[in-house]
Coordinates of C-alpha atoms and ligand atoms in Angstrom, one line a residue:
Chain A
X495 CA 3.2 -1.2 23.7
X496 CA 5.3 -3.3 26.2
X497 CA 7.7 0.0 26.8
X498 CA 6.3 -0.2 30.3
X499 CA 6.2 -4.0 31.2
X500 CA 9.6 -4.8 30.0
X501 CA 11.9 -5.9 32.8
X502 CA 14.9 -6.1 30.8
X503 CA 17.6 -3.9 29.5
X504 CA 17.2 -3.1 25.8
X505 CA 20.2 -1.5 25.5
X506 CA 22.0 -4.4 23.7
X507 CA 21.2 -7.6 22.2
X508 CA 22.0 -9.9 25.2
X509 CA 22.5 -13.0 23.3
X510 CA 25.6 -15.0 21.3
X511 CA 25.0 -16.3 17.9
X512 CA 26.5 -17.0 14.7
X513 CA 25.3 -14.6 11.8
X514 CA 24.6 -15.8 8.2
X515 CA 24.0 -13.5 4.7
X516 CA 23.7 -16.2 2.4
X517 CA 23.9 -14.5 -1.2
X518 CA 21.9 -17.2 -2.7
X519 CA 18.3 -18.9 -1.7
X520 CA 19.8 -22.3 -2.3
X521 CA 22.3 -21.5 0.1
X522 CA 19.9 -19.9 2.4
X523 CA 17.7 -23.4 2.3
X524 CA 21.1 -25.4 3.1
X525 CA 21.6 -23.3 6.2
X526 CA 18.2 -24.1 7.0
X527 CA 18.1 -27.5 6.6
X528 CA 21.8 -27.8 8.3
X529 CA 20.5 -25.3 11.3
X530 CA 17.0 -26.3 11.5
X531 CA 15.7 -25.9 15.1
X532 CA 18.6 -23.6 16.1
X533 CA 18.3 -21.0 13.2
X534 CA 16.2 -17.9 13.0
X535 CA 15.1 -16.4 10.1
X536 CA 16.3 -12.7 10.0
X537 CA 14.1 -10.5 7.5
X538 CA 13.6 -6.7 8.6
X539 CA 14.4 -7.9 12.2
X540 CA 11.2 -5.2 14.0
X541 CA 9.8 -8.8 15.7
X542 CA 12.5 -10.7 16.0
X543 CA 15.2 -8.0 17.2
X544 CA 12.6 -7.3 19.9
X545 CA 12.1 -11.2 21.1
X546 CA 15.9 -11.7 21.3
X547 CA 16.1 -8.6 23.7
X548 CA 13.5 -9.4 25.5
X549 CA 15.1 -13.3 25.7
X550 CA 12.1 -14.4 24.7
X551 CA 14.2 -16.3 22.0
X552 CA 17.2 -17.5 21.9
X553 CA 18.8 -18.3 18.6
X554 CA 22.0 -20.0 18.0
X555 CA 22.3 -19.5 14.6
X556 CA 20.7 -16.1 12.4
X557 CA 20.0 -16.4 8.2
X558 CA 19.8 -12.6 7.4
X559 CA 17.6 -12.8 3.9
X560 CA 19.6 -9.2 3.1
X561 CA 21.0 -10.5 -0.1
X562 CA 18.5 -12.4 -1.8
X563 CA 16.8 -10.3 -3.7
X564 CA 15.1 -13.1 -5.7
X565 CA 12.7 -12.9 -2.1
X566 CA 11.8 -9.0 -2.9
X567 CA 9.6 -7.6 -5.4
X568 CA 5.8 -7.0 -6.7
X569 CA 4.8 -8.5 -9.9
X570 CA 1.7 -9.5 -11.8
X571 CA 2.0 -13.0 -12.8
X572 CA -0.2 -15.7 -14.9
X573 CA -2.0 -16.8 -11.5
X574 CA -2.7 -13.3 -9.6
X575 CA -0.2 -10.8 -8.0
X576 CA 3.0 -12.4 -6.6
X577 CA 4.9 -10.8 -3.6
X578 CA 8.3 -11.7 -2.7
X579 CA 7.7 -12.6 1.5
X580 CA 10.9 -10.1 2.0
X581 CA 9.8 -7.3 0.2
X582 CA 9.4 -4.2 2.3
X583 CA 6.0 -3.0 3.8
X584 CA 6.9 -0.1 2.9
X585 CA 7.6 -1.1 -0.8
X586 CA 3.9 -2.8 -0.8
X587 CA 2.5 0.4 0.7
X588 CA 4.2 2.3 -2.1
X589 CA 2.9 -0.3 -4.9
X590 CA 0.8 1.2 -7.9
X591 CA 0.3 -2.8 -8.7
X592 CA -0.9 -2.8 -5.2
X593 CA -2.5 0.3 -4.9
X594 CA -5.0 -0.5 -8.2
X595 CA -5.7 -4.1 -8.3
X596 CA -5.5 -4.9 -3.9
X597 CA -6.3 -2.1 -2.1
X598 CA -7.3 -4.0 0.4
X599 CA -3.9 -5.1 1.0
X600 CA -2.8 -1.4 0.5
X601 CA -4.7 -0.2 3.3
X602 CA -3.9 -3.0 5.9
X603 CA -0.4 -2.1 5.3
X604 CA -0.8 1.5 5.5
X605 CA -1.8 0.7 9.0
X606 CA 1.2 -0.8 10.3
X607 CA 3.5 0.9 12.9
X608 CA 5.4 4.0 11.8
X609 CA 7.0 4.6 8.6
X610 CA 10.6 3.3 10.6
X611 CA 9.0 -0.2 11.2
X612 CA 7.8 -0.4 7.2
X613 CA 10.7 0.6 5.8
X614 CA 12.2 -2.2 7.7
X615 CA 9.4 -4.6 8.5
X616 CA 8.8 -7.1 5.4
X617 CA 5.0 -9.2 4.5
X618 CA 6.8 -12.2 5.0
X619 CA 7.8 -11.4 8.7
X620 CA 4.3 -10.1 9.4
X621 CA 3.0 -13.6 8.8
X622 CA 5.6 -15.4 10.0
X623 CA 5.6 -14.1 13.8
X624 CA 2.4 -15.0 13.3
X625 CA 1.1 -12.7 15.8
X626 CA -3.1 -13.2 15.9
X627 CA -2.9 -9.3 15.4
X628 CA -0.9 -8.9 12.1
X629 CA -2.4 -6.6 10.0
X630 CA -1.5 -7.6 6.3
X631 CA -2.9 -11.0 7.7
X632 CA -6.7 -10.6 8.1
X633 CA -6.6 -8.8 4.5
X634 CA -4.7 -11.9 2.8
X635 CA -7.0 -14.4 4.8
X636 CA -10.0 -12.5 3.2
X637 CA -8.3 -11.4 -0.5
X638 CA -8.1 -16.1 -0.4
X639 CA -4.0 -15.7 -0.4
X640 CA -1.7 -18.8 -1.2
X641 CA 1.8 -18.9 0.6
X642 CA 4.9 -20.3 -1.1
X643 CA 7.2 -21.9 1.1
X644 CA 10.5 -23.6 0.1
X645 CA 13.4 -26.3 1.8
X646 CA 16.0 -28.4 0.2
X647 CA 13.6 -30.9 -0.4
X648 CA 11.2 -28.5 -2.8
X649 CA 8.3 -26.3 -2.6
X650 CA 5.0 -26.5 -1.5
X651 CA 1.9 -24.0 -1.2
X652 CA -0.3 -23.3 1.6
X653 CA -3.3 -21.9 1.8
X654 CA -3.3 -18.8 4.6
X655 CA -6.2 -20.4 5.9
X656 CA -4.0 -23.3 7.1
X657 CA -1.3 -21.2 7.8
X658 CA -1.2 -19.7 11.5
X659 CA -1.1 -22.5 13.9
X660 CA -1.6 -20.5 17.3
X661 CA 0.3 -17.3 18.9
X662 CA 3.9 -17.3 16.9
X663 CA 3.6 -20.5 15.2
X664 CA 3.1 -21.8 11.7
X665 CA 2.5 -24.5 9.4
X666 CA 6.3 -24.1 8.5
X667 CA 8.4 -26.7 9.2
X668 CA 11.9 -25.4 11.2
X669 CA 14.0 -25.8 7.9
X670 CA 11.3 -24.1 5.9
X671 CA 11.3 -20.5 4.1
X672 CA 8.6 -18.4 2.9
X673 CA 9.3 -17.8 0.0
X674 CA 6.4 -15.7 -1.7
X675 CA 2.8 -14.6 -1.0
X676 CA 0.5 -15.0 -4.1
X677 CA -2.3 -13.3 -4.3
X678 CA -5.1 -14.5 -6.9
X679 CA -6.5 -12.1 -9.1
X680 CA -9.7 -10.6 -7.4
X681 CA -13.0 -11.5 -8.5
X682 CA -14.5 -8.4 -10.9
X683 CA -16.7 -5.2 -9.2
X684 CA -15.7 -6.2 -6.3
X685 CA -16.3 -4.5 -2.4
X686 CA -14.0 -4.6 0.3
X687 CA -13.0 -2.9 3.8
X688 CA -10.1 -2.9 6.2
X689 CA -10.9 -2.0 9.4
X690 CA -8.6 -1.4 12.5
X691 CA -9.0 -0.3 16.4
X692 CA -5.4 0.0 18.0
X693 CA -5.1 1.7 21.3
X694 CA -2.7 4.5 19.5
X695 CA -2.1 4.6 16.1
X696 CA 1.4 3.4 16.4
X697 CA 0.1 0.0 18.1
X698 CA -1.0 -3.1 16.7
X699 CA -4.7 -4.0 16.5
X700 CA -7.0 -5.0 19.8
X701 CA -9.4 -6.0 17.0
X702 CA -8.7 -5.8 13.1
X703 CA -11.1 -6.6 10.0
X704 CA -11.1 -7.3 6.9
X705 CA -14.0 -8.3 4.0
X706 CA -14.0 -9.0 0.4
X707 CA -17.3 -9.9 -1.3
X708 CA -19.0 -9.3 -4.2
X709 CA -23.1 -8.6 -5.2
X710 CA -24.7 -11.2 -8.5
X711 CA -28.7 -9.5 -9.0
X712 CA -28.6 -8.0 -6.1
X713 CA -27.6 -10.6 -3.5
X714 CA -24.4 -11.3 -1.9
X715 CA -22.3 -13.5 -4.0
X716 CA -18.4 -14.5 -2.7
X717 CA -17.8 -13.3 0.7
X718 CA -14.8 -13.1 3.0
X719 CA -14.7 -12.2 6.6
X720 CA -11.3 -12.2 8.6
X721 CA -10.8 -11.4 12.0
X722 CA -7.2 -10.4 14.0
X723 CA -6.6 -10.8 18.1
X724 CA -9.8 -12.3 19.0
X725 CA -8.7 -16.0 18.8
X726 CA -5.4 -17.7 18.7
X727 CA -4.7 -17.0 15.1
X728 CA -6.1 -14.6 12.6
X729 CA -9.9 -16.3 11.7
X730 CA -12.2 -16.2 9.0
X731 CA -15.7 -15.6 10.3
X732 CA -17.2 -18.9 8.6
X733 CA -20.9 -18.7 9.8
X734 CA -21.1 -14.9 9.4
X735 CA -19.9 -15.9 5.7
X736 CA -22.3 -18.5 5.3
X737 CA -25.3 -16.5 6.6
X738 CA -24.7 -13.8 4.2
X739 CA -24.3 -15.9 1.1
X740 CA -26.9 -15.9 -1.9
X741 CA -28.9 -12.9 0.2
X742 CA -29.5 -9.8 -0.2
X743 CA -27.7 -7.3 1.6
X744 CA -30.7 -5.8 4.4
X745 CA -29.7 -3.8 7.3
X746 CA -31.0 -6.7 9.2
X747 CA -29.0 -9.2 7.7
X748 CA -25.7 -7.7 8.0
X749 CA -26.5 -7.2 12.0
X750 CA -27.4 -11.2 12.3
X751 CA -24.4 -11.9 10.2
X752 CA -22.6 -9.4 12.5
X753 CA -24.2 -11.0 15.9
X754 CA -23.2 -14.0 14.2
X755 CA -19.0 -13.7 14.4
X756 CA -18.9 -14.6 17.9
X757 CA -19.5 -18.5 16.7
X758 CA -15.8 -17.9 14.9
X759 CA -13.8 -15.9 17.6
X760 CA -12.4 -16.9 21.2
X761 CA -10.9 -13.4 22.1
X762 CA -9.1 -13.5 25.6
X763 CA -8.6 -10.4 27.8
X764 CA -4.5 -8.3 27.7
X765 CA -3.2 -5.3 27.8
X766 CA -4.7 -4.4 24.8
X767 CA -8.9 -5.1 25.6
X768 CA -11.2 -7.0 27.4
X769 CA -12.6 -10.1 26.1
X770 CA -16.1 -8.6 26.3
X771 CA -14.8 -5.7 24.7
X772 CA -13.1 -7.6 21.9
X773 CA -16.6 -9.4 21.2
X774 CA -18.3 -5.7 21.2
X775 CA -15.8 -4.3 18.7
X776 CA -15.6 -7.7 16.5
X777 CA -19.4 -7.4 15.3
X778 CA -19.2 -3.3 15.4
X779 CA -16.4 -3.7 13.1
X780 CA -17.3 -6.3 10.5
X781 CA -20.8 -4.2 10.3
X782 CA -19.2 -1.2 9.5
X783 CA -17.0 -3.7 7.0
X784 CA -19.8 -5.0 5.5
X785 CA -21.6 -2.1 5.1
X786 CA -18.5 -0.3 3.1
X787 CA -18.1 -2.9 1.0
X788 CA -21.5 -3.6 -0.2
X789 CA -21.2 -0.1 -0.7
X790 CA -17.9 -0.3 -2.9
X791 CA -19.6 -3.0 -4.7
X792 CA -22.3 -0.9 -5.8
X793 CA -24.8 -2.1 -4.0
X794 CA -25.6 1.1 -2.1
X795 CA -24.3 0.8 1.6
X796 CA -26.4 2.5 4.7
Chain B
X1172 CA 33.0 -9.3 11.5
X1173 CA 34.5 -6.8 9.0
X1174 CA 31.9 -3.9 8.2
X1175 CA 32.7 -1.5 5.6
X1176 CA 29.5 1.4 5.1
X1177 CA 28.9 5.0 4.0
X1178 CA 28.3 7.4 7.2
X1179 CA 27.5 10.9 6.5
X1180 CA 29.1 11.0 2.9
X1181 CA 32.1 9.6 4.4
X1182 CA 33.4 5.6 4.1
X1183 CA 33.8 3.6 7.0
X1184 CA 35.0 0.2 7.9
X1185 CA 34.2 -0.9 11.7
X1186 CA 35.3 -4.6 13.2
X1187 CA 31.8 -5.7 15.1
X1188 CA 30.2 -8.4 16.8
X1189 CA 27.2 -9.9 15.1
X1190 CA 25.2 -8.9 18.1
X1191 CA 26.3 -5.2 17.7
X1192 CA 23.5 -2.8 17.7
X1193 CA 23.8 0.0 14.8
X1194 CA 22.5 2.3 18.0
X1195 CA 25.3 0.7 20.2
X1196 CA 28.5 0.9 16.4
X1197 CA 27.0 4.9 16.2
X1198 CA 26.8 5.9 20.0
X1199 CA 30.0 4.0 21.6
X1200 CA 32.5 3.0 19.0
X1201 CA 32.1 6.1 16.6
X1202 CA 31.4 8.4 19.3
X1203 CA 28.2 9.6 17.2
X1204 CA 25.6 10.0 20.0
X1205 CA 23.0 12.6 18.0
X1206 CA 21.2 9.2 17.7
X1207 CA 19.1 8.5 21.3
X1208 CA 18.6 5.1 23.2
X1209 CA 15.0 5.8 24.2
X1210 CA 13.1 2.3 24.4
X1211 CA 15.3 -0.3 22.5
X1212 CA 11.9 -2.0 21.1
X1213 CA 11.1 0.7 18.0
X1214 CA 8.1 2.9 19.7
X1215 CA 9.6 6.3 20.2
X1216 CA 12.2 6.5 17.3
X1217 CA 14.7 8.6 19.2
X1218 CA 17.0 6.4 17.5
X1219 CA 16.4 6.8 13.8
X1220 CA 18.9 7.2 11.1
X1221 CA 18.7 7.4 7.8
X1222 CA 19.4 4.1 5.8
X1223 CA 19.9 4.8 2.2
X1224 CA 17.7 7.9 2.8
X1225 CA 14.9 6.0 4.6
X1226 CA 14.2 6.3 8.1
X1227 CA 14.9 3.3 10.0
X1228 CA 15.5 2.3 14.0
X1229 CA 19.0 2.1 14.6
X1230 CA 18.1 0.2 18.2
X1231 CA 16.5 -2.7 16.1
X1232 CA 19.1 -3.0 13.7
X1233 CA 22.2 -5.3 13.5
X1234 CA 25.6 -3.3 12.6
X1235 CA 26.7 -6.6 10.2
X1236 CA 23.4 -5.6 8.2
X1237 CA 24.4 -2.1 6.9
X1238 CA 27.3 -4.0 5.1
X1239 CA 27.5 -1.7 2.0
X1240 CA 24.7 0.8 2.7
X1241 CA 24.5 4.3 3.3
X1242 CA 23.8 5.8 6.9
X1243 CA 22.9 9.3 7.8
X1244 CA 22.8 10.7 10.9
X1245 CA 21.9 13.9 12.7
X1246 CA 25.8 14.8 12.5
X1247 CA 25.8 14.6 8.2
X1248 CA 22.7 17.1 8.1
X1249 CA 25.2 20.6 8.4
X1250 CA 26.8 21.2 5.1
X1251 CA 30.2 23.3 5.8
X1252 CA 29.0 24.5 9.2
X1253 CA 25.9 25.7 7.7
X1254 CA 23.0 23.7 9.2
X1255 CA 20.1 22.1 7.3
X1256 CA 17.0 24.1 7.0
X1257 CA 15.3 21.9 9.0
X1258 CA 17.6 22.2 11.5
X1259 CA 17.7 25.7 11.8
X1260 CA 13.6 25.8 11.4
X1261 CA 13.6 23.4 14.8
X1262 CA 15.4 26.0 16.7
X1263 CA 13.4 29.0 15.1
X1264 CA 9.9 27.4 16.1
X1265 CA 11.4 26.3 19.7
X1266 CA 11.0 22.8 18.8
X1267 CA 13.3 21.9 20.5
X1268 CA 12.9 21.6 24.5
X1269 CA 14.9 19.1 26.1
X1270 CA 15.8 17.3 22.2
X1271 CA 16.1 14.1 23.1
X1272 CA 13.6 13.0 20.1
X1273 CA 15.2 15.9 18.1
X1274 CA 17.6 14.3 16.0
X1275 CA 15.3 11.5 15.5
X1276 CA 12.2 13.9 14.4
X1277 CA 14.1 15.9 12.3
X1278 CA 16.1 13.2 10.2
X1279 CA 12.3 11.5 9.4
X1280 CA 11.1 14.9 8.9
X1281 CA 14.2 15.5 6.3
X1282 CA 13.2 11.8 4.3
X1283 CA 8.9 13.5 4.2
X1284 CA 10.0 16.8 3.0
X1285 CA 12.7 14.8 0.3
X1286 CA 9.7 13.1 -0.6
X1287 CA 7.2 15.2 -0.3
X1288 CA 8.1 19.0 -0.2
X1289 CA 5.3 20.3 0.6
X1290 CA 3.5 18.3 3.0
X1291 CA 0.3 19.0 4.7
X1292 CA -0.3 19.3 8.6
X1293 CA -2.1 15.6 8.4
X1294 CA 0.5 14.6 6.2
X1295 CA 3.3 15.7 8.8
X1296 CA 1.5 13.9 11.6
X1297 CA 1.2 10.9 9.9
X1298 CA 4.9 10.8 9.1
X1299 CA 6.3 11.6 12.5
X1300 CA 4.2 9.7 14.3
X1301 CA 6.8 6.9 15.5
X1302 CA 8.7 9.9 16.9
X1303 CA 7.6 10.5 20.2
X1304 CA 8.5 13.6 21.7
X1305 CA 8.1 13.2 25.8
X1306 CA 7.9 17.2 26.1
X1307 CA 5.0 17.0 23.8
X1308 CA 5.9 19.9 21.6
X1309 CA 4.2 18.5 18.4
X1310 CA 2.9 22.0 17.5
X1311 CA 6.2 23.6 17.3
X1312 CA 7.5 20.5 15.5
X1313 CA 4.7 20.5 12.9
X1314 CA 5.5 24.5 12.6
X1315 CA 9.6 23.3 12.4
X1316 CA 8.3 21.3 9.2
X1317 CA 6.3 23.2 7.5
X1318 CA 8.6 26.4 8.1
X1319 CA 11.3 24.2 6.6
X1320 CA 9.5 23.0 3.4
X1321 CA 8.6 27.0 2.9
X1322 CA 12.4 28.0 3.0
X1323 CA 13.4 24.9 0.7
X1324 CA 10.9 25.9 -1.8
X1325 CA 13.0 28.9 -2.4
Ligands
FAD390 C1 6.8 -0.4 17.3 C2 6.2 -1.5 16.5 C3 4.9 -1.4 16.0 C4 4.4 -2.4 15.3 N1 3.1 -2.3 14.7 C5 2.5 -3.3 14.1 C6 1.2 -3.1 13.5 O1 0.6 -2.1 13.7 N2 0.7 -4.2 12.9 C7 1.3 -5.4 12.7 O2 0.8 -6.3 12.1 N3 2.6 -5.5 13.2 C8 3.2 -4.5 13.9 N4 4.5 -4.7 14.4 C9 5.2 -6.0 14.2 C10 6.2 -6.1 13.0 O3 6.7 -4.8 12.7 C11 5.6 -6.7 11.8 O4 5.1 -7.9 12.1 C12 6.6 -6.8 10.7 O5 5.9 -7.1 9.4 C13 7.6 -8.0 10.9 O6 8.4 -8.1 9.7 P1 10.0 -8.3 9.9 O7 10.5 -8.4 8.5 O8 10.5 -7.2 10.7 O9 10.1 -9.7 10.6 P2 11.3 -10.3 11.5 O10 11.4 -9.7 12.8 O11 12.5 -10.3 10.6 O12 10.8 -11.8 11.5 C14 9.6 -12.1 12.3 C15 9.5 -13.7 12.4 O13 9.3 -14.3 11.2 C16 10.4 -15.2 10.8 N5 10.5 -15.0 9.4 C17 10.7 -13.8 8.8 N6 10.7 -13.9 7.4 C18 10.6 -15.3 7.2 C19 10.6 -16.1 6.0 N7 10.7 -15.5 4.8 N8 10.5 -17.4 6.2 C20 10.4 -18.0 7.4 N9 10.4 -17.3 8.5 C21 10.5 -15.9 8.5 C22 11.5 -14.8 11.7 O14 12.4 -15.8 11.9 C23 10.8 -14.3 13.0 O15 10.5 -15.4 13.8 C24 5.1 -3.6 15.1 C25 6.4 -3.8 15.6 C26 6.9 -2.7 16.4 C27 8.3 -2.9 16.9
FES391 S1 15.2 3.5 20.9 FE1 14.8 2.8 19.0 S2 12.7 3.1 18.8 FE2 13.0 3.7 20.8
FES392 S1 12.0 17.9 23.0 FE1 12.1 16.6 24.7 S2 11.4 14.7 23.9 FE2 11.0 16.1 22.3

């Protein structure tokens, strides 16, 4: 929480601009496109209402995405689950789509802020401050999520993995909008685990987890590890992965596998945690991940 | 800008800036000041108000985006002088000590028990927990609820 290290009145918004609802996402794209580098995207506002106050941004121009409810919504569709990137967390949270076929998703959710900041806080914004600590982020990364983003000129889809680009910035280009996050259907009987260590509940993760894998006779078939605020961007633990992969699941693997995620983190020391501490809680945390999944996916966990 | 909004049952229309706070429309220009200015970043939830029944921070929202919605306040809870049972449940338990948080806790307490009337003591934790309450008098608050979800039942 920055309550204490914030120099600056918060009273008001300290800072001029000119304020946009456009009613359509065409509309929306040619305010982008005119406003480009000057032009903030306004979704549930719980990051960027805080930046501006803070002047850590400065905005000249805002595009609210109130009206376009073509952005909102949770639907199965022919390639996976599709989520509008301004539907509420809350609404996600909520979700009996959700709830059944991603749980994974359900629970990273579940653990974000109060009930105030999802009911106002959308998926789309979560990934777009790009924060290394956003929640629903490690359980995308590992649940293999594609992101939809639109300008004037057409779509295009990224893969999460090449999504974050460092602390608050993204593969999206300045006149580009989020559009949707699509989710594709998850692979059958299969285990996964959210796992989160905030300093208060309320507070967003010193160390998060997430892990999706799945067991073929025995061994460890597809597998997923993300990790959130131990590098510049929300990682997948690639060698952990790779040393888990076609084995079977042995206490002893899943601690070299879990020794293993310093090769894939760079954690730095904040408010929040120690570095040291960070690397202590990373392989304590995608143990106990691993562990709960194999378990989930019937493999019997320890 | 031209605003026009429902506040406690009644319609409103309000000139603002775009840079005008919901907190700052409520508090100074409609002289409602049940909602609290406690951080201004959406960590303590003095400032919550019901948006369309949900519980939302009133510090981290723009005025020009309640365009057309519905906003409750701590001032639309008494119906005909009589206060809500929540209300009245706050002051039984001694909830209340200094009440800054009060009109906060007690609006997010009214969307739980409207969606869930009868909420356990995890439940009610969970729930208020982005109400902070600096006189720490969570025991009393959790009573406040539950005391109120009995007397609604009836
Ligand atoms: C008290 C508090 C607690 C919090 N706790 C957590 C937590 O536990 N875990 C966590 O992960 N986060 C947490 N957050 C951060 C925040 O609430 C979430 O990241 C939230 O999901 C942001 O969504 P939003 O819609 O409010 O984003 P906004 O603030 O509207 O936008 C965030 C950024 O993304 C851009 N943007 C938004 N939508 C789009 C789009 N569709 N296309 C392109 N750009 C877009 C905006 O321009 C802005 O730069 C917390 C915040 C607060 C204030
Ligand atoms: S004043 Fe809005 S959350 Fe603290
Ligand atoms: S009664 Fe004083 S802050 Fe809660």
């Amino acid at each position: 929480m920055s309550m204490w290290i914030n120099r600056i009145d918060t009273h008001i918004l300290p800072i001029n601009f000119q304020y946009h609802a456009p009613k359509t996402l065409e509309e929306a794209l040619k305010l982008l496109a005119e406003y480009g580098d000057e032009a903030k995207i306004l979704s549930g506002g719980t990051d960027l209402l805080v930046k501006m106050k803070q002047r850590l941004i400065e905005p000249r121009h805002i595009i609210s995405l109130r009206n376009l409810t073509e952005l909102r919504g949770i639907r199965e569709v022919e390639g996976g689950i599709h989520i509008g990137a301004a539907t509420k967390l809350r609404e996600i949270e909520r979700s009996q789509i959700i709830a059944e076929r991603l749980p994974l998703l359900h629970e990273a959710v579940k653990a974000i802020g109060s009930i105030q900041i999802r009911n106002m806080g959308t998926i789309g914004g979560n990934l777009c401050n790009a924060s290394p600590a956003a929640d629903s982020a490690v359980a995308l990364m590992a649940l293999g999520a594609e992101l939809h983003a639109q300008s004037i000129e057409g779509e295009r889809i990224i893969p999460i993995e090449n999504f974050f680009k460092g602390p608050g910035a993204t593969a999206l280009k300045p006149v580009e909008l989020l559009t949707a996050i699509r989710i594709p259907p998850p692979p059958e009987n299969y285990g996964w685990a959210f796992r989160k260590i905030g300093r208060t509940s309320l507070d967003i993760a010193t160390v998060n987890a997430a892990v999706l894998l799945t067991l073929r006779g025995g061994r460890i078939d597809l597998c997923r590890i993300a990790l959130g605020a131990v590098a510049p961007t929300p990682v997948r633990a690639v060698r952990a992965e790779e040393h888990l992969r076609g084995r079977e699941p042995t206490p002893e693997l899943i601690q070299e596998a879990s020794e293993l995620v310093v090769e894939d983190i760079s954690p730095i020391t904040d408010v929040r945690g120690t570095a040291e501490y960070r690397v202590e809680a990373s392989k304590a945390l995608v143990r106990d991940a691993l562990n709960l999944s194999i378990e989930r996916a019937g493999g019997g966990g320890r | 800008m031209k605003i026009r909004f429902k506040l406690n049952g009644r319609e409103i229309e309000a000139e603002v800036e775009p840079n005008t706070l919901l907190l700052n429309l409520l508090r100074e220009h409609l002289h409602l000041t049940g909602a609290k200015y406690g951080c201004g970043i959406g960590e303590c939830g003095a400032c919550t108000v019901l948006l369309d029944g949900e519980p939302i921070l009133s510090c981290l929202t723009l005025a020009v985006e309640v365009d057309g919605r519905e906003i409750t306040t701590i001032e639309g809870l008494a119906r005909d002088g009589e206060l809500h049972p929540l209300q009245r449940a706050f002051l039984e338990e001694g909830a209340v000590q200094c009440g800054f948080c009060t009109p906060g806790m007690i609006l997010t307490a009214k969307a739980l028990l409207d969606e869930n009337p009868n909420p356990s003591e995890e439940e009610i934790r969970e729930y208020l927990k982005g109400n902070l309450c600096r006189c720490t008098g969570y025991v009393n608050i959790v009573k406040a609820v539950k005391r109120a979800a009995e007397e609604m039942a009836r």
